């Protein structure tokens, strides 16, 4: 199966999700949309992954490709083909269906506890993972749920961590794809992003990576395999 991957920044690669997809027989076609590469139509692709990036989802000046990304999300959703949208991708999925995206009152950086809703307990992707997970986070913004969305997860700092639209369009504010090296890369660039005032949130990051990422990786691999099953 061919999976279309829309990349919004080289600093936010597909990571563990990509490994899980290829391990389960998928072929990835990655488009660097932020670098001007053209996003193809859905024909020939079994599913869509939209990745994160440092841009603000409402800022079309810095993201002139956002309109086409949102159009692509709607195309796959309308066709019943699974979508996995992550962080910036999740915010664009919400915006694609008329929901507001805006700066959150507090950022979430590092690894944080995510609680699953009652609606997640029988969800095709998230069912059976228990009430809580410790997952990678790296966001300054948040979104409202679009009309018809099923809320799937929340955290202490951010009520909107995940939702499902229709049969198989998923939006994750957290980062299931993040490896330890990806997280370390984001931490190393926090000053370049003029957000150094948030650097104190990263104390203990290495301990959190060692403690929580092995379990988070297992979650990602199982969840991604289930997502791919929706495309079969």
One Martini backbone bead per residue (centre of mass of N, CA, C, O) as a GRO file, in nm:
protein
  232
    1UNK     BB    1   0.097   0.035   0.021
    2UNK     BB    2   0.031   0.372  -0.033
    3UNK     BB    3   0.165   0.660   0.142
    4UNK     BB    4   0.092   0.985   0.212
    5UNK     BB    5   0.341   1.239   0.293
    6UNK     BB    6   0.323   1.542   0.477
    7UNK     BB    7   0.577   1.779   0.494
    8UNK     BB    8   0.660   2.084   0.698
    9UNK     BB    9   0.949   1.972   0.807
   10UNK     BB   10   1.268   1.852   0.857
   11UNK     BB   11   1.232   1.861   1.183
   12UNK     BB   12   0.953   1.670   1.115
   13UNK     BB   13   0.952   1.363   1.097
   14UNK     BB   14   0.809   1.034   1.091
   15UNK     BB   15   0.963   0.816   1.225
   16UNK     BB   16   0.796   0.575   1.391
   17UNK     BB   17   0.562   0.568   1.194
   18UNK     BB   18   0.731   0.491   0.948
   19UNK     BB   19   0.841   0.227   1.057
   20UNK     BB   20   0.564   0.090   1.101
   21UNK     BB   21   0.466   0.104   0.812
   22UNK     BB   22   0.700  -0.054   0.672
   23UNK     BB   23   0.683  -0.309   0.856
   24UNK     BB   24   0.365  -0.338   0.729
   25UNK     BB   25   0.407  -0.279   0.393
   26UNK     BB   26   0.454   0.013   0.335
   27UNK     BB   27   0.464   0.295   0.109
   28UNK     BB   28   0.640   0.597   0.093
   29UNK     BB   29   0.527   0.940   0.003
   30UNK     BB   30   0.721   1.226   0.024
   31UNK     BB   31   0.624   1.571   0.085
   32UNK     BB   32   0.773   1.896   0.064
   33UNK     BB   33   0.556   2.140   0.101
   34UNK     BB   34   0.733   2.385   0.223
   35UNK     BB   35   0.926   2.357  -0.058
   36UNK     BB   36   0.702   2.325  -0.312
   37UNK     BB   37   0.585   2.061  -0.328
   38UNK     BB   38   0.351   1.872  -0.482
   39UNK     BB   39   0.037   1.772  -0.403
   40UNK     BB   40  -0.128   1.507  -0.466
   41UNK     BB   41  -0.361   1.318  -0.541
   42UNK     BB   42  -0.526   1.038  -0.400
   43UNK     BB   43  -0.459   0.864  -0.620
   44UNK     BB   44  -0.291   0.565  -0.511
   45UNK     BB   45  -0.382   0.608  -0.205
   46UNK     BB   46  -0.459   0.473   0.121
   47UNK     BB   47  -0.316   0.724   0.276
   48UNK     BB   48  -0.264   0.992   0.532
   49UNK     BB   49   0.017   1.199   0.637
   50UNK     BB   50   0.045   1.475   0.873
   51UNK     BB   51   0.282   1.680   0.984
   52UNK     BB   52   0.478   1.878   1.148
   53UNK     BB   53   0.578   2.212   1.280
   54UNK     BB   54   0.673   2.558   1.347
   55UNK     BB   55   0.419   2.657   1.253
   56UNK     BB   56   0.128   2.837   1.215
   57UNK     BB   57  -0.189   2.733   1.118
   58UNK     BB   58  -0.294   3.049   1.059
   59UNK     BB   59  -0.022   3.112   0.878
   60UNK     BB   60  -0.017   3.160   0.538
   61UNK     BB   61   0.247   3.313   0.490
   62UNK     BB   62   0.426   3.066   0.620
   63UNK     BB   63   0.182   2.868   0.480
   64UNK     BB   64   0.099   2.846   0.154
   65UNK     BB   65   0.019   2.522   0.165
   66UNK     BB   66  -0.231   2.484   0.356
   67UNK     BB   67  -0.468   2.470   0.163
   68UNK     BB   68  -0.383   2.199   0.030
   69UNK     BB   69  -0.374   2.031   0.284
   70UNK     BB   70  -0.675   2.062   0.359
   71UNK     BB   71  -0.783   1.948   0.096
   72UNK     BB   72  -0.656   1.667   0.130
   73UNK     BB   73  -0.797   1.586   0.388
   74UNK     BB   74  -1.082   1.599   0.263
   75UNK     BB   75  -1.042   1.393   0.038
   76UNK     BB   76  -0.982   1.147   0.219
   77UNK     BB   77  -1.230   1.165   0.398
   78UNK     BB   78  -1.447   1.144   0.171
   79UNK     BB   79  -1.313   0.851   0.084
   80UNK     BB   80  -1.238   0.686   0.359
   81UNK     BB   81  -0.942   0.753   0.412
   82UNK     BB   82  -0.687   0.750   0.610
   83UNK     BB   83  -0.590   0.982   0.873
   84UNK     BB   84  -0.276   1.130   0.999
   85UNK     BB   85  -0.255   1.398   1.229
   86UNK     BB   86   0.025   1.607   1.346
   87UNK     BB   87  -0.014   1.872   1.521
   88UNK     BB   88  -0.015   2.073   1.280
   89UNK     BB   89  -0.193   1.870   1.133
   90UNK     BB   90  -0.426   1.880   1.341
   91UNK     BB   91  -0.484   2.182   1.309
   92UNK     BB   92  -0.552   2.159   1.004
   93UNK     BB   93  -0.788   1.965   1.040
   94UNK     BB   94  -0.961   2.154   1.204
   95UNK     BB   95  -0.959   2.391   0.999
   96UNK     BB   96  -1.082   2.229   0.755
   97UNK     BB   97  -1.361   2.219   0.959
   98UNK     BB   98  -1.388   2.527   1.102
   99UNK     BB   99  -1.183   2.546   1.324
  100UNK     BB  100  -1.014   2.685   1.576
  101UNK     BB  101  -0.682   2.835   1.585
  102UNK     BB  102  -0.450   2.885   1.868
  103UNK     BB  103  -0.297   3.023   2.121
  104UNK     BB  104  -0.186   2.899   2.402
  105UNK     BB  105  -0.138   2.947   2.741
  106UNK     BB  106   0.045   2.678   2.720
  107UNK     BB  107   0.299   2.488   2.676
  108UNK     BB  108   0.412   2.163   2.540
  109UNK     BB  109   0.711   2.005   2.660
  110UNK     BB  110   0.802   1.683   2.593
  111UNK     BB  111   0.669   1.474   2.851
  112UNK     BB  112   0.321   1.372   2.884
  113UNK     BB  113   0.020   1.327   3.014
  114UNK     BB  114  -0.239   1.118   2.869
  115UNK     BB  115  -0.588   1.109   2.841
  116UNK     BB  116  -0.850   0.894   2.790
  117UNK     BB  117  -1.148   0.863   2.672
  118UNK     BB  118  -1.436   0.696   2.648
  119UNK     BB  119  -1.427   0.707   2.328
  120UNK     BB  120  -1.144   0.537   2.318
  121UNK     BB  121  -1.209   0.242   2.419
  122UNK     BB  122  -1.352   0.167   2.110
  123UNK     BB  123  -1.131   0.247   1.935
  124UNK     BB  124  -0.944   0.134   1.669
  125UNK     BB  125  -0.670   0.266   1.793
  126UNK     BB  126  -0.712   0.325   2.133
  127UNK     BB  127  -0.803   0.067   2.226
  128UNK     BB  128  -0.660  -0.076   2.530
  129UNK     BB  129  -0.451   0.154   2.669
  130UNK     BB  130  -0.600   0.293   2.874
  131UNK     BB  131  -0.615   0.594   3.055
  132UNK     BB  132  -0.287   0.628   3.018
  133UNK     BB  133  -0.017   0.833   2.877
  134UNK     BB  134   0.330   0.888   2.781
  135UNK     BB  135   0.393   1.170   2.568
  136UNK     BB  136   0.492   1.352   2.319
  137UNK     BB  137   0.559   1.712   2.317
  138UNK     BB  138   0.518   2.015   2.077
  139UNK     BB  139   0.339   2.299   2.175
  140UNK     BB  140   0.162   2.636   2.142
  141UNK     BB  141  -0.105   2.527   2.035
  142UNK     BB  142  -0.459   2.515   1.950
  143UNK     BB  143  -0.800   2.371   1.936
  144UNK     BB  144  -1.098   2.314   1.813
  145UNK     BB  145  -1.360   2.124   1.767
  146UNK     BB  146  -1.509   1.993   1.523
  147UNK     BB  147  -1.778   1.911   1.379
  148UNK     BB  148  -1.827   1.569   1.481
  149UNK     BB  149  -1.621   1.515   1.680
  150UNK     BB  150  -1.421   1.273   1.859
  151UNK     BB  151  -1.306   1.264   2.159
  152UNK     BB  152  -0.985   1.103   2.287
  153UNK     BB  153  -0.802   1.337   2.432
  154UNK     BB  154  -0.615   1.459   2.727
  155UNK     BB  155  -0.477   1.719   2.935
  156UNK     BB  156  -0.395   1.932   3.178
  157UNK     BB  157  -0.313   2.168   2.962
  158UNK     BB  158  -0.488   2.006   2.723
  159UNK     BB  159  -0.806   1.916   2.608
  160UNK     BB  160  -0.683   1.881   2.295
  161UNK     BB  161  -0.532   1.577   2.174
  162UNK     BB  162  -0.784   1.420   2.029
  163UNK     BB  163  -0.943   1.311   1.714
  164UNK     BB  164  -1.239   1.204   1.531
  165UNK     BB  165  -1.335   1.176   1.184
  166UNK     BB  166  -1.534   0.973   1.105
  167UNK     BB  167  -1.388   0.682   1.025
  168UNK     BB  168  -1.039   0.782   0.974
  169UNK     BB  169  -0.984   1.072   1.108
  170UNK     BB  170  -0.684   1.179   1.265
  171UNK     BB  171  -0.595   1.382   1.559
  172UNK     BB  172  -0.267   1.475   1.694
  173UNK     BB  173  -0.103   1.667   1.923
  174UNK     BB  174   0.077   1.467   1.968
  175UNK     BB  175   0.396   1.256   1.930
  176UNK     BB  176   0.428   0.941   1.804
  177UNK     BB  177   0.702   0.982   1.618
  178UNK     BB  178   0.893   1.038   1.851
  179UNK     BB  179   1.214   1.045   1.926
  180UNK     BB  180   1.483   1.118   2.105
  181UNK     BB  181   1.625   1.275   1.874
  182UNK     BB  182   1.393   1.458   1.801
  183UNK     BB  183   1.366   1.594   2.076
  184UNK     BB  184   1.657   1.701   2.091
  185UNK     BB  185   1.634   1.880   1.843
  186UNK     BB  186   1.415   2.068   1.950
  187UNK     BB  187   1.572   2.162   2.201
  188UNK     BB  188   1.819   2.288   2.038
  189UNK     BB  189   1.600   2.508   1.887
  190UNK     BB  190   1.454   2.699   2.091
  191UNK     BB  191   1.624   2.961   2.047
  192UNK     BB  192   1.580   2.993   1.740
  193UNK     BB  193   1.253   3.027   1.804
  194UNK     BB  194   1.220   3.246   2.033
  195UNK     BB  195   1.168   3.028   2.310
  196UNK     BB  196   1.360   3.037   2.570
  197UNK     BB  197   1.150   3.077   2.809
  198UNK     BB  198   1.083   2.745   2.783
  199UNK     BB  199   1.342   2.578   2.869
  200UNK     BB  200   1.263   2.493   3.169
  201UNK     BB  201   1.071   2.251   3.069
  202UNK     BB  202   1.338   2.051   3.003
  203UNK     BB  203   1.379   1.945   3.264
  204UNK     BB  204   1.432   1.598   3.250
  205UNK     BB  205   1.426   1.479   2.958
  206UNK     BB  206   1.612   1.230   2.969
  207UNK     BB  207   1.453   1.077   3.184
  208UNK     BB  208   1.186   1.069   3.023
  209UNK     BB  209   1.291   0.912   2.784
  210UNK     BB  210   1.385   0.659   2.942
  211UNK     BB  211   1.104   0.598   3.083
  212UNK     BB  212   0.871   0.647   2.831
  213UNK     BB  213   0.948   0.574   2.528
  214UNK     BB  214   0.921   0.264   2.515
  215UNK     BB  215   0.611   0.267   2.553
  216UNK     BB  216   0.543   0.472   2.329
  217UNK     BB  217   0.647   0.296   2.098
  218UNK     BB  218   0.442   0.068   2.129
  219UNK     BB  219   0.199   0.240   2.077
  220UNK     BB  220   0.275   0.333   1.790
  221UNK     BB  221   0.293   0.053   1.655
  222UNK     BB  222   0.003  -0.037   1.711
  223UNK     BB  223  -0.156   0.209   1.608
  224UNK     BB  224  -0.040   0.204   1.316
  225UNK     BB  225  -0.137  -0.075   1.239
  226UNK     BB  226  -0.435  -0.009   1.273
  227UNK     BB  227  -0.444   0.216   1.065
  228UNK     BB  228  -0.359   0.041   0.825
  229UNK     BB  229  -0.604  -0.151   0.840
  230UNK     BB  230  -0.806   0.075   0.737
  231UNK     BB  231  -0.666   0.058   0.434
  232UNK     BB  232  -0.728  -0.252   0.338
   0.00000   0.00000   0.00000
